[in-house]
Short mmCIF file of C-alpha atoms in Angstrom, two decimals:
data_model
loop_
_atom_site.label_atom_id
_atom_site.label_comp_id
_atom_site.label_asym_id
_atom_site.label_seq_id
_atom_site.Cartn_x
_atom_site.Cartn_y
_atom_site.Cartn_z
CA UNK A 1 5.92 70.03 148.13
CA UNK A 2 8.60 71.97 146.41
CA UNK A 3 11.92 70.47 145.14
CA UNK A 4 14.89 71.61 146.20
CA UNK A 5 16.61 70.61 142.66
CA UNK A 6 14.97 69.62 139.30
CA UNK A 7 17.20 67.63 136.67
CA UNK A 8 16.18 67.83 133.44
CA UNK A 9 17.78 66.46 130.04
CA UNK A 10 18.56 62.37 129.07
CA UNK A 11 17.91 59.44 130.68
CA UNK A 12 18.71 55.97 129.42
CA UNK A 13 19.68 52.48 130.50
CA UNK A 14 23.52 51.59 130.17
CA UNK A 15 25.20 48.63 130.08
CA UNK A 16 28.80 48.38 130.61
CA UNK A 17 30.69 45.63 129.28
CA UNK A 18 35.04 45.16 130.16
CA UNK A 19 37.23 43.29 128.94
CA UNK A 20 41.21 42.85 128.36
CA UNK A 21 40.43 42.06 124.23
CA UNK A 22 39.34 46.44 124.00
CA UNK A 23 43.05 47.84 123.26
CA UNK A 24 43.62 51.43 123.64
CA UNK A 25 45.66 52.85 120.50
CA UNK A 26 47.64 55.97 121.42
CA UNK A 27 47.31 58.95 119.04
CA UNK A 28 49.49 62.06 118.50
CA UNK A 29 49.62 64.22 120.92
CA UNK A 30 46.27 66.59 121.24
CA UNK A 31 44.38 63.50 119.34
CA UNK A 32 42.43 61.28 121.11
CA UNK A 33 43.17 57.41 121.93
CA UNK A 34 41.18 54.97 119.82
CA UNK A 35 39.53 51.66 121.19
CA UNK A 36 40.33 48.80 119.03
CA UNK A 37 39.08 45.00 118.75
CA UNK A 38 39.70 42.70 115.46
CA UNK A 39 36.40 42.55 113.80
CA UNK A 40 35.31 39.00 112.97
CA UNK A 41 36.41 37.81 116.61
CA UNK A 42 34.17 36.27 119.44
CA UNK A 43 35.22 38.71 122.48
CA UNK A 44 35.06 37.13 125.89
CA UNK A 45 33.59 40.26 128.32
CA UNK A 46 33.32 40.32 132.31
CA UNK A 47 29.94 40.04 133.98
CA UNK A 48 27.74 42.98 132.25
CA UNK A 49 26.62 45.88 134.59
CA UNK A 50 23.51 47.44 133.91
CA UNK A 51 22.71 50.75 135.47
CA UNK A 52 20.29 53.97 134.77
CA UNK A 53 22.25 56.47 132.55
CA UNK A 54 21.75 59.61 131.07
CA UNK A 55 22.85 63.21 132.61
CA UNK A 56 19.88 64.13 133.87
CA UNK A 57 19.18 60.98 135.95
CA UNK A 58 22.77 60.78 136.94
CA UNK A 59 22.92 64.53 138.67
CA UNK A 60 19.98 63.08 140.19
CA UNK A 61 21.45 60.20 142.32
CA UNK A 62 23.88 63.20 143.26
CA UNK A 63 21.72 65.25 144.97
CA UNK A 64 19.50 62.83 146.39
CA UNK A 65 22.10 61.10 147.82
CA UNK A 66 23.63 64.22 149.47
CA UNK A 67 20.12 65.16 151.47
CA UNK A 68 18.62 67.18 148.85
CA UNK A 69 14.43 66.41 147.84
CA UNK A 70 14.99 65.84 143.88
CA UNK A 71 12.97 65.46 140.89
CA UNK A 72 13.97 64.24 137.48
CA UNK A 73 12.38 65.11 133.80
CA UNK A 74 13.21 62.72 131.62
CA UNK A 75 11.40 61.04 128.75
CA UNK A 76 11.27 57.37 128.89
CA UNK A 77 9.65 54.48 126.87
CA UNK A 78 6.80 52.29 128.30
CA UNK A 79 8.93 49.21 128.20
CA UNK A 80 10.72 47.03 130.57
CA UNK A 81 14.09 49.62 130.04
CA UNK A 82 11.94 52.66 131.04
CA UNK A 83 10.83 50.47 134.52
CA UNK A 84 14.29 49.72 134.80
CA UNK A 85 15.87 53.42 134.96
CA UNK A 86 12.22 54.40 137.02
CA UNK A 87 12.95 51.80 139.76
CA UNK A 88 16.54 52.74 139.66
CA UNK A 89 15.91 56.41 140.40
CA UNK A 90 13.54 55.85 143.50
CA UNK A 91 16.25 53.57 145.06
CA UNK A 92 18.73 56.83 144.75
CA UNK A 93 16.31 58.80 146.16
CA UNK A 94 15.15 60.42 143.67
CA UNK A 95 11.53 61.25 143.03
CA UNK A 96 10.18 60.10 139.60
CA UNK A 97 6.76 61.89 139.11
CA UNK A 98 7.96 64.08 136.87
CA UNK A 99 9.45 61.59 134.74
CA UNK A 100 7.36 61.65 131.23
CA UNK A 101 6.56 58.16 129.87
CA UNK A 102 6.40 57.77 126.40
CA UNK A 103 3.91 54.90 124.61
CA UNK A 104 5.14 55.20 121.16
CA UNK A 105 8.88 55.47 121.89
CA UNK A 106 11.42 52.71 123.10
CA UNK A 107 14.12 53.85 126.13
CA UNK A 108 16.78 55.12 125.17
CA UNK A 109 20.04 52.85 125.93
CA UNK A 110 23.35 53.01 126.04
CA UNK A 111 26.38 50.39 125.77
CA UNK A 112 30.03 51.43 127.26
CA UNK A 113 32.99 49.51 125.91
CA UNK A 114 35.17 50.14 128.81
CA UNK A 115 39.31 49.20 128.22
CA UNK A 116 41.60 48.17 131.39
CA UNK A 117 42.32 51.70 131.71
CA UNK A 118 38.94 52.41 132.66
CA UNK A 119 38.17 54.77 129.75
CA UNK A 120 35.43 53.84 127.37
CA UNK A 121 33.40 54.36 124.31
CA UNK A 122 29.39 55.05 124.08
CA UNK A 123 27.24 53.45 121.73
CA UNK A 124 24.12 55.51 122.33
CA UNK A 125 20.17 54.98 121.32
CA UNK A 126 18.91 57.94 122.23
CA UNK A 127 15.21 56.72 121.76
CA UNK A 128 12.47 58.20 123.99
CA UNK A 129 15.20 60.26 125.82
CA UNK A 130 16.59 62.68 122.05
CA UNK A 131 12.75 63.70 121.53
CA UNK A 132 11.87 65.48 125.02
CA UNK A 133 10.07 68.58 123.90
CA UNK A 134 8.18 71.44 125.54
CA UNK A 135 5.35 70.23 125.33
CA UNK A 136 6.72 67.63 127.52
CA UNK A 137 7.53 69.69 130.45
CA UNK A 138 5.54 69.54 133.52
CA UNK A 139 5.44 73.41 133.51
CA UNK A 140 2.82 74.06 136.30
CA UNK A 141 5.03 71.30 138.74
CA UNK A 142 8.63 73.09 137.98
CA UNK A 143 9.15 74.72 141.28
CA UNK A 144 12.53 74.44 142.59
CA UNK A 145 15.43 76.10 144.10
CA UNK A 146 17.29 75.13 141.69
CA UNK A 147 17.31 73.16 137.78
CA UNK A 148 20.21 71.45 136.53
CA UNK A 149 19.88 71.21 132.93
CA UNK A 150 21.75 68.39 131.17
CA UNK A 151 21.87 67.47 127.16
CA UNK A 152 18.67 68.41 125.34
CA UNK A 153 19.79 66.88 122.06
CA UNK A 154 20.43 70.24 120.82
CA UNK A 155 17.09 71.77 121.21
CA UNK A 156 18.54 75.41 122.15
CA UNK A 157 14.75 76.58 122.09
CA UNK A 158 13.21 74.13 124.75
CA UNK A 159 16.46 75.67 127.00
CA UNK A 160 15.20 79.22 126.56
CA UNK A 161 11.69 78.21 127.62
CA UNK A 162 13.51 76.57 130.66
CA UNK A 163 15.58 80.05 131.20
CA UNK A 164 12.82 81.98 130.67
CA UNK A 165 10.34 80.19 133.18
CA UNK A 166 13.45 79.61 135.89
CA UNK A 167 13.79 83.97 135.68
CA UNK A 168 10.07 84.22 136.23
CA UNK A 169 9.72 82.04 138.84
CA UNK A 170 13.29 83.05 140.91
CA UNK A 171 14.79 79.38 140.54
CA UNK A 172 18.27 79.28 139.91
CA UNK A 173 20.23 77.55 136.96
CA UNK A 174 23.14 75.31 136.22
CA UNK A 175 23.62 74.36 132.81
CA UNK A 176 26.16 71.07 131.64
CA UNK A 177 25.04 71.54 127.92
CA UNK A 178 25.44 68.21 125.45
CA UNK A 179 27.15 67.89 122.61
CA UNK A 180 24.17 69.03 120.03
CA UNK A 181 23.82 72.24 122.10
CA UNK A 182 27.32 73.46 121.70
CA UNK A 183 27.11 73.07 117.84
CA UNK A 184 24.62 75.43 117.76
CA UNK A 185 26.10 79.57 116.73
CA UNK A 186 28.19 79.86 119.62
CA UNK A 187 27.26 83.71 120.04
CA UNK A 188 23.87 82.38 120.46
CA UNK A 189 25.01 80.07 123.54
CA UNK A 190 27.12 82.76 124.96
CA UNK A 191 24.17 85.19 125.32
CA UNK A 192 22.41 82.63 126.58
CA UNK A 193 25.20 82.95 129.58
CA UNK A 194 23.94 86.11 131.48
CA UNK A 195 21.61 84.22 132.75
CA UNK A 196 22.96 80.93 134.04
CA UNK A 197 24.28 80.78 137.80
CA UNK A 198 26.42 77.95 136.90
CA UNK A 199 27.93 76.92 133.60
CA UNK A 200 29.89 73.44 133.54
CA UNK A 201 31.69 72.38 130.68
CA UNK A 202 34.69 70.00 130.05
CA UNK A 203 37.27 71.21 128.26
CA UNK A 204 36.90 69.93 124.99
CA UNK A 205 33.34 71.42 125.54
CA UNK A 206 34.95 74.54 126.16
CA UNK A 207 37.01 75.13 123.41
CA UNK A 208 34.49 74.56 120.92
CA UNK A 209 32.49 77.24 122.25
CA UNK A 210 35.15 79.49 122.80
CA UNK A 211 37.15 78.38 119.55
CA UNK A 212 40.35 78.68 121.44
CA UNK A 213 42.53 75.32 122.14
CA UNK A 214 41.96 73.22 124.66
CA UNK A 215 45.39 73.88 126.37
CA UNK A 216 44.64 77.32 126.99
CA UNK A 217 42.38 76.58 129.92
CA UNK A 218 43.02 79.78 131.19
CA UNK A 219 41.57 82.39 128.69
CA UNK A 220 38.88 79.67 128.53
CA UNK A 221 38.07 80.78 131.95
CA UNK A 222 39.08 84.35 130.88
CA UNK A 223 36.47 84.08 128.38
CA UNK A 224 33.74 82.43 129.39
CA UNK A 225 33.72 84.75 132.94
CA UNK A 226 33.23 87.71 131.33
CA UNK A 227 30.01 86.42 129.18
CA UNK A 228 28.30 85.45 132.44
CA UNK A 229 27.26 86.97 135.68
CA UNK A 230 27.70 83.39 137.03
CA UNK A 231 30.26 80.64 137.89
CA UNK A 232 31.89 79.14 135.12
CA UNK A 233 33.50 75.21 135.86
CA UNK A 234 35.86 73.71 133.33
CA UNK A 235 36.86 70.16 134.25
CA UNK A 236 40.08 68.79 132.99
CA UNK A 237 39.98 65.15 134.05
CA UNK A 238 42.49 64.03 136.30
CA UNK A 239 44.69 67.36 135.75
CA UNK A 240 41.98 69.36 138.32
CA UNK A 241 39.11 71.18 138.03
CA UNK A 242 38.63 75.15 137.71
CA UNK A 243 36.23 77.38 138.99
CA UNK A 244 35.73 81.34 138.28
CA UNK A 245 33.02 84.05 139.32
CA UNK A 246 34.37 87.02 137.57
CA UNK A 247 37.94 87.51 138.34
CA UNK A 248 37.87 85.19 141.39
CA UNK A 249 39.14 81.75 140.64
CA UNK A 250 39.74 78.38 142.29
CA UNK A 251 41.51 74.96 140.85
CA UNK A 252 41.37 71.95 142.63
CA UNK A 253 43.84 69.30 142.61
CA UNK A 254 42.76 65.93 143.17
CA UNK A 255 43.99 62.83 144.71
CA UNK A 256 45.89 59.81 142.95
CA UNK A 257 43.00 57.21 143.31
CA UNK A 258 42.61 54.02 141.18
CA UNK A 259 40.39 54.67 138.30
CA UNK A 260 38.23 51.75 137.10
CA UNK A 261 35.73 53.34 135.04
CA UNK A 262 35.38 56.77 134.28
CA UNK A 263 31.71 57.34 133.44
CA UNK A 264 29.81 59.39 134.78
CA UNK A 265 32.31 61.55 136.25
CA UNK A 266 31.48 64.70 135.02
CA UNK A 267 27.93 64.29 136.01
CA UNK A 268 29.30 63.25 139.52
CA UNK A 269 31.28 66.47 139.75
CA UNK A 270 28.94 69.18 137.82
CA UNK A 271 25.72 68.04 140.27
CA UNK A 272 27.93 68.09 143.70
CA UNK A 273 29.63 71.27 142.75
CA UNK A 274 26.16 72.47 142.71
CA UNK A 275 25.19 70.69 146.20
CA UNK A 276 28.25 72.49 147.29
CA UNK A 277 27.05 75.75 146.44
CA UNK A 278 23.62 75.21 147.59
CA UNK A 279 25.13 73.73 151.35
CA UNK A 280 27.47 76.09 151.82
CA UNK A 281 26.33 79.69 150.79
CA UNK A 282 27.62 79.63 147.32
CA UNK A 283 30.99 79.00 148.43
CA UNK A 284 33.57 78.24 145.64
CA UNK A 285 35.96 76.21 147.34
CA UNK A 286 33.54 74.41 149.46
CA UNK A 287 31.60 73.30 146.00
CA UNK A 288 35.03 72.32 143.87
CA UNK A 289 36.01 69.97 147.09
CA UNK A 290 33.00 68.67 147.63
CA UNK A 291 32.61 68.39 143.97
CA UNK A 292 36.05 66.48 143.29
CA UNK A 293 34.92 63.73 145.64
CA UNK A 294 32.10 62.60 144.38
CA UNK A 295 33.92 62.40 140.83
CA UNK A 296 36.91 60.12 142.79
CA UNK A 297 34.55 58.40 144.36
CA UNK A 298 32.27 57.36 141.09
CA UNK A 299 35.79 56.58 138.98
CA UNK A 300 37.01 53.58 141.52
CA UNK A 301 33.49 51.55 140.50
CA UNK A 302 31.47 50.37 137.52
CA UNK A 303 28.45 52.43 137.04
CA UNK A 304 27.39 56.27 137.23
CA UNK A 305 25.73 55.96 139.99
CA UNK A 306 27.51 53.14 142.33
CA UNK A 307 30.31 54.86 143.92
CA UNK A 308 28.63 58.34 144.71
CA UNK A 309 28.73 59.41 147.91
CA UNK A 310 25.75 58.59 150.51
CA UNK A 311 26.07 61.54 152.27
CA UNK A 312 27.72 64.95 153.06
CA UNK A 313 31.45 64.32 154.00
CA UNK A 314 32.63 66.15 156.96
CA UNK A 315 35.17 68.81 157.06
CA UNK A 316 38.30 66.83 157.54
CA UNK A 317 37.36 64.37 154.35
CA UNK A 318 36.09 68.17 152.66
CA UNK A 319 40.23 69.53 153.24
CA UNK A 320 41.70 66.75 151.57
CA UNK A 321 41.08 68.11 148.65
CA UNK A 322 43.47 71.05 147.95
CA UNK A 323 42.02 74.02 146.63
CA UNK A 324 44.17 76.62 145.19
CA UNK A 325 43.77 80.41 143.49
CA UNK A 326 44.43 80.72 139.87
CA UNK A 327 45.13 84.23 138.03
CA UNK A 328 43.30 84.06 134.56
CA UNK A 329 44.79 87.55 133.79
#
């Protein structure tokens, strides 16, 4: 049977350790905070919680959980990690025979520092997960509605193959690109742009592909709308979220919840935006509501996957999210 929604990109197994001893050091302003412990020391932690990680298995969990038939492609190791993030998919839902398993390569894993503020620092492994290739892709089985393409360790190529076989085949595409992609020649990305239905980016993401600061969020949007025929997302943490398709653009505000660990956020909000758009006729507002609650849902527990929401919220949980237009001109 066909998928409604194919993830593809990293999948790992996290383990998030908190604990009062990880002090955040405030910067300058526009600098970021730093995480600091005294080297040397013996740091007492709370109870670890280990969880499957990685973009693509994260958007996952999203859509499964929201009624939507899902597949992941992600590489994994034979090993006990690469059961682990397996058996942690098909209790979200999501379908794992397109996951490609890997004898020579160990899972990739991932270990989150996480301060009393609920921010927190990555120490990656990329393993199995940093070498998916082309020839790794199930090509024949990658019918969909839609793909949601997470981090590819900077492979820009293995994209365009993805782009290129989602045009030929109708399927539509929303793009969160990693870190590695976004160094790439930025003209390169941009043309790449045309033909994504949904771009998400944060925006720290943003401004290094549009080389503009990250304050001015809104010739970001400028920007970045007029390089796609799509709908561009920028996500600005706990100051809203902003959608534009061409001229047309949204920001949603969200509510003052308490935040106890913010990873996995974006993934939360980039793969329900997309439910959103996919439930409710590629409407904007609908997505950026719907979108917004799953991210305040994930931030008040441990884990990427723990607080997202089991189901499609109604329309009276839907309005309490105020949605607003923005002028980017």
């Amino acid at each position: 049977m066909p998928y409604d929604v194919i993830t593809v990109g990293a999948a790992v197994l996290d383990v998030y350790l908190e604990s009062d001893a990880f002090k955040v050091e405030k910067r300058k302003a526009n600098e970021s905070s730093r995480a600091c412990f005294i080297l040397g020391e013996k740091i007492e932690v709370n109870a670890p919680t280990f969880s499957s990680g990685g973009g693509a298995t994260n958007a996952a969990a999203t859509f499964a959980h929201l009624g939507f038939r899902t597949g992941c492609i992600s590489k994994i190791g034979n090993d006990h990690s690469g059961r682990t993030v397996s058996e942690d998919l098909e209790h979200n839902g999501v379908h794992t025979d397109l996951l490609v398993r890997s004898s020579s390569e160990a899972t990739g894993y991932s270990t989150l520092l996480t301060a009393p503020n609920g921010e927190r620092t990555a120490m990656v492994y990329r393993g199995a997960s940093g070498t998916l290739s082309a020839k790794d892709i199930p090509w024949t089985h990658l019918r969909s509605s839609w793909l949601y393409v997470t981090s590819l360790n900077g492979d820009i190529a293995l994209f365009k193959n993805i782009l290129e076989h989602a045009i030929a085949h109708g399927i539509h595409v929303a793009w969160n690109p990693g870190t590695r992609e976004l160094e790439a020649e930025s003209n390169t990305i941009l043309k790449l742009l045309r033909s994504v239905d949904v771009i998400i980016l944060n925006t720290h993401e943003s401004a290094t592909l549009t080389k503009l600061p990250e304050m001015h969020i809104r010739f970001m949007l400028g920007t970045l709308s007029k390089r796609t025929n799509g709908v561009v997302v920028i996500t600005a943490g706990s100051k809203g979220t902003f959608a534009c398709r061409k001229d047309v653009c949204f920001f949603a505000l969200p509510n003052d919840v308490p935040v106890i660990n913010t990873t996995g956020s974006g993934d939360a909000l980039g793969s329900a935006f997309v439910s959103g758009l996919m439930a409710y006729d590629h409407d904007i507002v609908g997505a950026l509501r719907l979108g917004t609650l799953n991210a305040e849902s994930v931030i008040q527990k441990v884990g990427a996957k723990n607080g997202l929401l089991n189901r499609m919220p109604g329309p009276r949980r839907l309005s309490q999210i105020i949605v607003e237009p923005y002028r980017i001109e």
